[in-house]
Coordinates of C-alpha atoms in Angstrom, one line a residue:
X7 CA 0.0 0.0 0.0
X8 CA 1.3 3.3 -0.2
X9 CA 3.4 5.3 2.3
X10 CA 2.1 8.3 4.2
X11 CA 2.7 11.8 2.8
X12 CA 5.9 12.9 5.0
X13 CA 5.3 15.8 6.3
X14 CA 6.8 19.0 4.9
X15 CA 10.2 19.4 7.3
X16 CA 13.0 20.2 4.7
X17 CA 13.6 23.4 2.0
X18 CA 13.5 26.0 4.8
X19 CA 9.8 25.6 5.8
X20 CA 8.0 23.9 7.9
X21 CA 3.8 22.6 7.8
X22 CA 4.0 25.4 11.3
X23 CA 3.9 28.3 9.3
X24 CA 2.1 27.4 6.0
X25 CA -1.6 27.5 5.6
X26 CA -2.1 24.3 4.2
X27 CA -4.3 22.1 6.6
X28 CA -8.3 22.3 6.5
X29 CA -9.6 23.0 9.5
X30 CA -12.3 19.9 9.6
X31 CA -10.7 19.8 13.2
X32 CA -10.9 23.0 14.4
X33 CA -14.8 23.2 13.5
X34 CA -15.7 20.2 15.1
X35 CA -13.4 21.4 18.4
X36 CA -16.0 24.9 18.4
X37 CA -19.0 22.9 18.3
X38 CA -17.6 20.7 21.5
X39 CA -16.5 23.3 23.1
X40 CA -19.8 25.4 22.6
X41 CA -21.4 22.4 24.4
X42 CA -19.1 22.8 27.2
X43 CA -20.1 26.7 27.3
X44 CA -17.2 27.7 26.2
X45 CA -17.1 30.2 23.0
X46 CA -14.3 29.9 21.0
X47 CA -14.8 32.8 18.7
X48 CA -13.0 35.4 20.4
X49 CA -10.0 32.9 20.4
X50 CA -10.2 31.9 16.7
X51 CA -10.4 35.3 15.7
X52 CA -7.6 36.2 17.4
X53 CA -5.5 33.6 15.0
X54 CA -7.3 35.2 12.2
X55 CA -10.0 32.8 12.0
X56 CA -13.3 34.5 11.7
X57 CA -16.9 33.6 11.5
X58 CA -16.3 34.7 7.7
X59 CA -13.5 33.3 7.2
X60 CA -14.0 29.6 9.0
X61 CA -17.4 29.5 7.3
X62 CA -15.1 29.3 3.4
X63 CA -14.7 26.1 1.9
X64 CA -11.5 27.0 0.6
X65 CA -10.1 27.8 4.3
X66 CA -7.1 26.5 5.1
X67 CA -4.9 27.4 8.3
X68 CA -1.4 26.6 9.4
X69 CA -0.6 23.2 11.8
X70 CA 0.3 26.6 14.4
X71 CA -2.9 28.1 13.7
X72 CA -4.3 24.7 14.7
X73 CA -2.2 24.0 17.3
X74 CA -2.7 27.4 19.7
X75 CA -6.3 26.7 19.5
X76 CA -6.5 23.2 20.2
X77 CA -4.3 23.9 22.8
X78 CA -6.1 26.8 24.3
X79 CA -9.0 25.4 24.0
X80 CA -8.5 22.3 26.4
X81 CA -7.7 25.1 28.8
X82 CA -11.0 26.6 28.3
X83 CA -12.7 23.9 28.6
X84 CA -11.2 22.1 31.3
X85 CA -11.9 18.7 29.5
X86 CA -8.8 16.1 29.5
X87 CA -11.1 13.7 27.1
X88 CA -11.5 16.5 24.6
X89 CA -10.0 15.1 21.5
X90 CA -12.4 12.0 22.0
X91 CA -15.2 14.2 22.2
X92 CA -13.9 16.2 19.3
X93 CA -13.5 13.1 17.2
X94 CA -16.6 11.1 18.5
X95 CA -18.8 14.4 17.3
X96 CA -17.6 13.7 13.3
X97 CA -20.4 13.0 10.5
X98 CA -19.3 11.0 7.4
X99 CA -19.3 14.2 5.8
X100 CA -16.5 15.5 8.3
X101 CA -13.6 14.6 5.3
X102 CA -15.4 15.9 2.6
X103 CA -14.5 14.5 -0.8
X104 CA -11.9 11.7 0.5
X105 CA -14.7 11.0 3.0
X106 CA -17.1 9.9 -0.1
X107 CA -14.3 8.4 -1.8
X108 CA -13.6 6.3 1.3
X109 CA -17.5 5.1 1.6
X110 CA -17.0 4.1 -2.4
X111 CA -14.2 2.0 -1.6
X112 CA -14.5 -2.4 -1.8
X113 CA -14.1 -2.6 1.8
X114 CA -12.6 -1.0 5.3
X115 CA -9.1 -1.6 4.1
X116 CA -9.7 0.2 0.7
X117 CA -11.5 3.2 2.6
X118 CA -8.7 3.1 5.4
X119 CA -5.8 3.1 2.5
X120 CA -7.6 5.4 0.5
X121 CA -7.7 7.2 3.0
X122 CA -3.5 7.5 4.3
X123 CA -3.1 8.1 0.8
X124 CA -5.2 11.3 0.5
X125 CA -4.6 12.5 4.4
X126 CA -3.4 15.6 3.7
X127 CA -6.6 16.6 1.9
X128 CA -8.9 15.7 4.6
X129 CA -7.3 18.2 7.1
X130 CA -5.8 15.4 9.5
X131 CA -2.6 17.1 12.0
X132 CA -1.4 13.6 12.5
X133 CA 0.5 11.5 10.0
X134 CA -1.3 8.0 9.1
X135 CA 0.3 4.9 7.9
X136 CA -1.4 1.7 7.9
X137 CA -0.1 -2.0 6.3
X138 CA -0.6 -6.0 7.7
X139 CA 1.4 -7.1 11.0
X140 CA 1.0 -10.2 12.8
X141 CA -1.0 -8.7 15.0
X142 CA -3.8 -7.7 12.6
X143 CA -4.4 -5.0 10.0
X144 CA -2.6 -1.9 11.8
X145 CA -3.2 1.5 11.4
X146 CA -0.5 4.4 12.6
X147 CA -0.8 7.5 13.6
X148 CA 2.2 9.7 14.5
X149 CA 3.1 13.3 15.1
X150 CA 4.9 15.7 12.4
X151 CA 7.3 16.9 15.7
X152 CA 7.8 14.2 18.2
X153 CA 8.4 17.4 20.7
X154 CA 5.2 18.8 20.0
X155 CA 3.6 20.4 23.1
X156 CA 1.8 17.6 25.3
X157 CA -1.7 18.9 25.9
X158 CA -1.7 19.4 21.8
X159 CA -0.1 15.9 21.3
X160 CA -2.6 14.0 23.4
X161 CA -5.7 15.9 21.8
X162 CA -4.7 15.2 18.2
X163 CA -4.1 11.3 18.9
X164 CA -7.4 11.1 21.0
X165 CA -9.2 12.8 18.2
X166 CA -7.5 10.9 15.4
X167 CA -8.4 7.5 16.6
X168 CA -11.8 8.5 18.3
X169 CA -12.9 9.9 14.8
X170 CA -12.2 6.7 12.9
X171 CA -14.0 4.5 15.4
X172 CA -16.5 6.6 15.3
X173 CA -16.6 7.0 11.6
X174 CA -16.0 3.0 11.2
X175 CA -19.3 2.2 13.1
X176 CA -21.2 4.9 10.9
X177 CA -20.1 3.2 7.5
X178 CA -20.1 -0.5 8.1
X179 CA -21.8 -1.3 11.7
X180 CA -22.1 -0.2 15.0
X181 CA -20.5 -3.2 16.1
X182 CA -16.9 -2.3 14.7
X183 CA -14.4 -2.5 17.4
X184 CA -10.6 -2.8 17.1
X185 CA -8.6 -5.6 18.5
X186 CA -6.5 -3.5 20.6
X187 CA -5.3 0.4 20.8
X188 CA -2.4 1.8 21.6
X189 CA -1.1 5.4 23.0
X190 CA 2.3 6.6 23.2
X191 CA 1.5 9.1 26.1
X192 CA 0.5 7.9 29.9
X193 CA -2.2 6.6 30.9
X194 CA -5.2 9.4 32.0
X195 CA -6.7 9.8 35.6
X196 CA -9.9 8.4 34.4
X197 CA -9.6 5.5 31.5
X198 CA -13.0 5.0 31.3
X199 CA -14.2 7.2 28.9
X200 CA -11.4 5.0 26.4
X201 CA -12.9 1.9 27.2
X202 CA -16.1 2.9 26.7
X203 CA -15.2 3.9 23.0
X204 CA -13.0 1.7 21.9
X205 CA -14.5 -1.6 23.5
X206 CA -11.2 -3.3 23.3
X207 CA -8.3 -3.9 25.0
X208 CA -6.2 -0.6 25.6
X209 CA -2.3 0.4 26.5
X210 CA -0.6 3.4 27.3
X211 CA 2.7 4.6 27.3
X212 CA 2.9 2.6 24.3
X213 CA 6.3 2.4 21.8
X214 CA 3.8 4.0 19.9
X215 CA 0.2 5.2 18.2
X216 CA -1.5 2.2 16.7
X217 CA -4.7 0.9 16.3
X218 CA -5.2 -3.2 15.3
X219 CA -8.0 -4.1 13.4
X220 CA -9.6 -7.6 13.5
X221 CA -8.9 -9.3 9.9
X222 CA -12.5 -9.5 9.2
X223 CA -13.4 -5.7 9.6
X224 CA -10.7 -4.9 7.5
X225 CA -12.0 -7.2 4.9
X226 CA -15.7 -6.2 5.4
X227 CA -17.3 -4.7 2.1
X228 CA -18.2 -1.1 2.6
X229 CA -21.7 -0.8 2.1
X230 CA -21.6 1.9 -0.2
X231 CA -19.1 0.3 -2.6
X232 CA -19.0 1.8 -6.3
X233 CA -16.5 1.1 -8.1
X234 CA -17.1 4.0 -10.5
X235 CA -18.2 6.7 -8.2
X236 CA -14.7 5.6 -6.7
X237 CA -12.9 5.9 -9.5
X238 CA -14.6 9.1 -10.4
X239 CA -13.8 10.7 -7.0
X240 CA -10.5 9.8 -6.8
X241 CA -9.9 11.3 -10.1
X242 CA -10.6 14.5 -8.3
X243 CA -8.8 14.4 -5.6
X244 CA -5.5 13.4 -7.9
X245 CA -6.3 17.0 -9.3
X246 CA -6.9 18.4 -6.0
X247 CA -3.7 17.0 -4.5
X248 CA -1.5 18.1 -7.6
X249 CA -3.0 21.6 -6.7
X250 CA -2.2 21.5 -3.5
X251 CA 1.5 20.8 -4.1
X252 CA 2.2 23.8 -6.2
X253 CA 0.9 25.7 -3.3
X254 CA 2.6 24.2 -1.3
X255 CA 5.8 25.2 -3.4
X256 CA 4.3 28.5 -3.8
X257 CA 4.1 29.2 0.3
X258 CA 7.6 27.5 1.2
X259 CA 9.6 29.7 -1.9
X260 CA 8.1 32.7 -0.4
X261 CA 9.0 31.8 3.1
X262 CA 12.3 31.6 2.3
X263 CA 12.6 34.4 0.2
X264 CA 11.0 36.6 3.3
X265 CA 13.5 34.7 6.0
X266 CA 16.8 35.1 3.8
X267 CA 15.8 38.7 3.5
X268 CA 15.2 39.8 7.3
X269 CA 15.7 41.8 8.9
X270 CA 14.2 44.1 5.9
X271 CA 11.0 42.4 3.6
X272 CA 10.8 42.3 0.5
X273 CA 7.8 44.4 -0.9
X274 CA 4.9 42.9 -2.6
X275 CA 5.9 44.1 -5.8
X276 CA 9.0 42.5 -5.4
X277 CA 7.9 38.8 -4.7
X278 CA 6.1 39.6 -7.7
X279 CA 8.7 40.2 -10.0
X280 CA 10.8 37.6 -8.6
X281 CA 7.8 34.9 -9.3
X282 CA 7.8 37.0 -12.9
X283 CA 4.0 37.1 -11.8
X284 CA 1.4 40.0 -11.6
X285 CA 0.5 41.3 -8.2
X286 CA -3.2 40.5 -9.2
X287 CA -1.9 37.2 -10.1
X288 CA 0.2 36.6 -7.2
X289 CA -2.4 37.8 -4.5
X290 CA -5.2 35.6 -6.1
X291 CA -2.6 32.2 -6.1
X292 CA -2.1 33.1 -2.1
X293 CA -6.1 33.7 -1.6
X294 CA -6.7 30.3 -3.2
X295 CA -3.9 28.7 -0.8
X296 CA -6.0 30.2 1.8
X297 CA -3.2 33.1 3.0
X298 CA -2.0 36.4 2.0
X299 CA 1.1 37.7 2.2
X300 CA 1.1 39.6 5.1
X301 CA 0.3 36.9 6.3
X302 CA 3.5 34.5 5.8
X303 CA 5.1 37.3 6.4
X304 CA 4.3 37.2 10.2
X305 CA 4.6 33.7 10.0
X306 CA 8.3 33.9 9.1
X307 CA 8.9 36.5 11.9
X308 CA 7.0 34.9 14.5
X309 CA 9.5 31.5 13.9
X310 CA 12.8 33.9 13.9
X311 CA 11.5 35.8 16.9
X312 CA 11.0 32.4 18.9
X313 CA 14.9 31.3 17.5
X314 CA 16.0 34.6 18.5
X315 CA 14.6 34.9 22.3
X316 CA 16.7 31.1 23.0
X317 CA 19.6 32.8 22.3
X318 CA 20.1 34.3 25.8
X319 CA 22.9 37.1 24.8
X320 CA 20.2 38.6 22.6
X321 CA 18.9 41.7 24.2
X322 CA 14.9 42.4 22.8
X323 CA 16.7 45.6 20.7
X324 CA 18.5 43.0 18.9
X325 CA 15.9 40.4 18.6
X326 CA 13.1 43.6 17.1
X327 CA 16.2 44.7 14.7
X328 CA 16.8 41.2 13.3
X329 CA 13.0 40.5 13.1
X330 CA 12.4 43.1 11.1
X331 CA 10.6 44.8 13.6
X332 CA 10.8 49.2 13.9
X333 CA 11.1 49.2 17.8
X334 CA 10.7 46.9 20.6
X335 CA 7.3 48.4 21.1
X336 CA 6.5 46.6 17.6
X337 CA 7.8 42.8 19.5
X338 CA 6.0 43.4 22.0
X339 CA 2.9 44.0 20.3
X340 CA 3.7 41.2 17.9
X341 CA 4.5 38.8 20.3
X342 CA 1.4 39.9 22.9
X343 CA -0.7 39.1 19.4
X344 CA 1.0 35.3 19.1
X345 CA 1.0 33.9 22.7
X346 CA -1.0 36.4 25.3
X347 CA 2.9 36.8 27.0
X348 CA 5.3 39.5 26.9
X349 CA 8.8 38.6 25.1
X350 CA 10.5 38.4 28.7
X351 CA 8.3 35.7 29.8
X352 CA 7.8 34.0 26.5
X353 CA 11.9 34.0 26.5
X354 CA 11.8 32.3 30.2
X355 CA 9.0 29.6 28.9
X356 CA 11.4 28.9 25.8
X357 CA 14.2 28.6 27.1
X358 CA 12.4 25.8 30.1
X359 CA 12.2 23.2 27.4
X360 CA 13.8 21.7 24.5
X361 CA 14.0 23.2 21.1
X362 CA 10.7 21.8 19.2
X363 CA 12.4 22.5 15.9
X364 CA 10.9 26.4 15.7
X365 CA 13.5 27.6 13.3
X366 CA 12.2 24.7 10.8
X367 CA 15.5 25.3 8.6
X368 CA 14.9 29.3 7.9
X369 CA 18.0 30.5 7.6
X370 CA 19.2 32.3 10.8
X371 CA 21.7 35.2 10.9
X372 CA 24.6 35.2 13.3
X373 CA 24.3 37.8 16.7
X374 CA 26.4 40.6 17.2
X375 CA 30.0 39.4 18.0

């Protein structure tokens, strides 16, 4: 079967800063959260996620974007089983297009292949992989930064895994269980709510993330097999996954272009006439990739700032200065705007943990001295 789509980690850019995930996630997480009283519109508008703007089909935000909220948002909420809730909430419809193409498929291990193939379409924040062990038919799921924050970590697994249950018993029974599931983080205060999903057998701090399935639910014929309405869809999302690749391209040339330039940024115009491309042009390829310049723009900073403020002989003058930024006033601001913290104590929480790989590869320039 095929291999997972790696995730993007090399040519200066990282999946962090580009918009390039659709946010099936994050608008199953507001509806959740809403039933636990807890409005999440003042915080997604704060990542620039609007009413508007979440209610386009062509939306797509950045595995950061994603990440802050989810993260904030299990704050808010108070609720340590939230990515089960999140992913126990999904419809069939909740992957769109690969989501029809998966009910077309022969059976469960058509859908479930179909479906690692075409991941990155479906707006999934974990990377699947899924082949035949001894065990059973297994299905993977790992994160794109092993060091990614805990809180986020454990939401996305529980909401990966939660969602395909749930999605499995939707499509061919409500009597699907797997053999046996897996978690690479410890075991919660309270297990029940796990067992009560999964109905199986269940292990935590796990080598890793991975979910056995029972021979004969991978082999069970989907109910809404068609071969041609298969073929048909996945001739779409072949197109639709060429298109995302070119802007993908698009985002990570432009990203490096900004980070190789900084502290100064190269004007609109510019990128323009370096992509021999008309602003209209350029500004309607970066609307259909779901971003704007400005936009990647602050993206790029945001990752040298956090680079930057590890470096403890950096005083914030330098950091603002090699950022781009006019004044420290303008960090500040900037960096109020990205984590609720001032530089000072974002630099203290930074420098408490490991580097997570922030700097993704953007090119860096030396400190004074």
């Amino acid at each position: 079967m095929p291999d997972a789509p790696a995730p993007v980690t090399s040519a200066g850019t990282s999946r962090s800063t580009s918009a390039t995930i659709a946010p099936n996630i994050l608008r199953y997480l507001a509806r959740v959260a809403d039933e636990h009283g807890v409005d999440l519109r003042p915080l997604l508008a704060r990542v620039g996620l609007d009413p508007t703007v979440m209610g386009s089909a062509a939306l797509r935000v950045s595995y950061r974007q994603g990440s802050d909220v989810i993260r904030q948002a299990v704050e808010l909420t108070g609720d340590d089983h939230l990515g089960l809730r999140v992913g126990a909430a999904q419809h069939l419809t909740a992957w769109g297009l690969l989501g029809f193409a998966m009910m077309a498929a022969d059976t469960q291990q058509d859908a479930i292949e179909t479906g690692v193939r075409y991941q990155n379409l479906s707006g999934a924040m974990t990377v699947w992989s899924a082949r035949w062990e001894d065990a059973g038919y297994v299905l993977r799921a790992d994160l794109p930064d092993p060091a990614l924050d805990p809180t986020v970590a454990v939401f996305l697994i529980e909401e990966a895994y939660s969602s395909v249950v749930t999605l499995s018993r939707l499509s061919i029974g409500a009597d699907f269980a797997p053999q046996a599931v897996e978690f690479a983080f410890p075991a919660p205060r309270d297990a029940r709510p796990f067992a009560e999903l999964f109905r199986c057998p269940l292990r935590f701090d796990a080598a890793g993330n991975r979910m056995v399935i029972p021979a004969r639910w991978a082999r069970a014929a989907m109910p809404g097999r068609d071969p041609i309405t298969y073929a048909s869809v996945l001739d779409v999302l072949e197109k639709e996954t060429a298109s995302r690749r070119d802007q993908q391209d698009l985002l990570e040339v432009l990203e490096i272009s900004i980070a190789q330039s900084l502290p100064a940024v190269p004007s609109f115009p510019e990128q323009a006439r370096r992509h021999a491309s008309s602003e209209r042009t350029l500004r309607r390829r970066l609307a259909e990739c779901g971003t704007t310049y400005e936009a990647i723009v602050d993206g790029v900073r945001r990752e040298r700032v956090e680079h930057l403020l590890r470096r403890p002989e950096l005083t914030l003058r330098d950091i603002s200065r090699q950022a781009g930024f006019a004044d420290v006033s303008a960090l500040r601001r900037a960096v109020r705007r990205w984590h609720g913290v001032t530089p000072l104590e974002l630099r203290t929480g930074l420098r408490a943990t490991p580097s997570r790989g922030l700097t993704s590869g953007l090119p860096v320039p030396p400190g004074p001295g």
